[in-house]
Short mmCIF file of C-alpha atoms in Angstrom, two decimals:
data_model
loop_
_atom_site.label_atom_id
_atom_site.label_comp_id
_atom_site.label_asym_id
_atom_site.label_seq_id
_atom_site.Cartn_x
_atom_site.Cartn_y
_atom_site.Cartn_z
CA MET N 1 25.37 96.75 101.65
CA THR N 2 28.67 96.54 103.56
CA SER N 3 29.63 99.02 106.25
CA GLU N 4 32.18 100.53 103.88
CA GLU N 5 29.53 100.99 101.18
CA VAL N 6 27.22 102.63 103.72
CA ARG N 7 30.01 105.03 104.73
CA LEU N 8 30.73 105.91 101.09
CA ASN N 9 27.05 106.53 100.40
CA VAL N 10 26.70 108.72 103.50
CA GLU N 11 29.77 110.70 102.39
CA LYS N 12 28.18 111.13 98.93
CA ALA N 13 25.03 112.43 100.56
CA LEU N 14 27.00 114.92 102.65
CA GLU N 15 28.83 116.11 99.54
CA GLU N 16 25.44 116.70 97.92
CA ILE N 17 24.11 118.79 100.82
CA ARG N 18 27.37 120.55 101.76
CA PRO N 19 27.16 123.35 99.12
CA PHE N 20 23.78 124.44 100.52
CA LEU N 21 25.17 124.60 104.05
CA GLN N 22 28.32 126.40 102.92
CA SER N 23 26.29 129.01 101.04
CA ASP N 24 24.85 130.01 104.44
CA GLY N 25 28.26 129.99 106.16
CA GLY N 26 27.98 126.50 107.64
CA ASP N 27 29.28 123.00 107.03
CA ILE N 28 28.87 119.44 108.24
CA SER N 29 31.23 116.62 109.24
CA LEU N 30 30.58 112.90 109.55
CA LEU N 31 31.55 111.71 113.03
CA SER N 32 30.43 108.08 112.98
CA ILE N 33 28.00 105.48 111.74
CA GLU N 34 26.77 103.22 114.56
CA ASP N 35 24.12 100.70 115.65
CA ASN N 36 24.58 98.25 112.76
CA ASP N 37 24.71 101.04 110.18
CA THR N 38 21.37 102.58 111.17
CA LEU N 39 22.52 105.69 113.10
CA VAL N 40 24.62 108.51 111.64
CA LYS N 41 26.29 111.05 113.92
CA VAL N 42 27.25 114.35 112.32
CA GLN N 43 28.50 117.68 113.54
CA LEU N 44 27.04 120.89 112.17
CA GLU N 45 29.69 123.61 111.92
CA GLY N 46 30.08 127.34 111.36
CA ALA N 47 26.86 129.33 111.05
CA CYS N 48 24.83 126.11 111.39
CA VAL N 49 25.80 125.81 115.07
CA GLY N 50 23.78 128.80 116.26
CA CYS N 51 21.13 128.72 113.57
CA SER N 52 17.55 128.61 114.85
CA VAL N 53 16.45 126.22 112.08
CA ASN N 54 19.37 123.76 112.28
CA GLN N 55 17.11 120.93 113.55
CA MET N 56 14.81 121.42 110.57
CA THR N 57 17.85 121.44 108.27
CA LEU N 58 19.11 118.27 109.93
CA LYS N 59 15.80 116.40 109.53
CA SER N 60 14.41 117.67 106.23
CA GLY N 61 17.71 118.26 104.44
CA VAL N 62 20.54 116.16 105.80
CA GLU N 63 18.62 113.11 107.03
CA MET N 64 16.43 112.95 103.91
CA THR N 65 19.47 113.15 101.61
CA ILE N 66 21.39 110.51 103.58
CA LYS N 67 18.39 108.14 103.52
CA LYS N 68 18.14 108.61 99.75
CA HIS N 69 21.73 107.36 99.38
CA ALA N 70 21.66 104.81 102.23
CA PRO N 71 18.07 103.66 102.90
CA GLN N 72 19.01 101.51 105.91
CA ILE N 73 19.89 104.64 107.92
CA GLU N 74 17.10 105.24 110.41
CA LYS N 75 18.29 108.33 112.25
CA VAL N 76 20.74 111.22 111.88
CA VAL N 77 21.78 113.14 114.98
CA ASN N 78 23.89 116.25 115.44
CA ILE N 79 26.55 116.02 118.14
CA ALA N 80 27.23 119.50 119.46
CA VAL N 81 30.68 120.33 120.78
#
């Protein structure tokens, strides 16, 4: 899979999870894909920033969905502003 295909698949995954985040007043943005397309950096936004379960959402929701679309991704991290 090319880097462009990885990016498109990660974007598809984010589009899949975004409605769930938005229903709780949050959102997510893709910042970068690094380390030979194995690391995704995202930014949780809105209500997700101060949410006490955002790490669980990141791991069990966002990371799982991204890995479903782009299996070579090994890790998803949230970059707080």
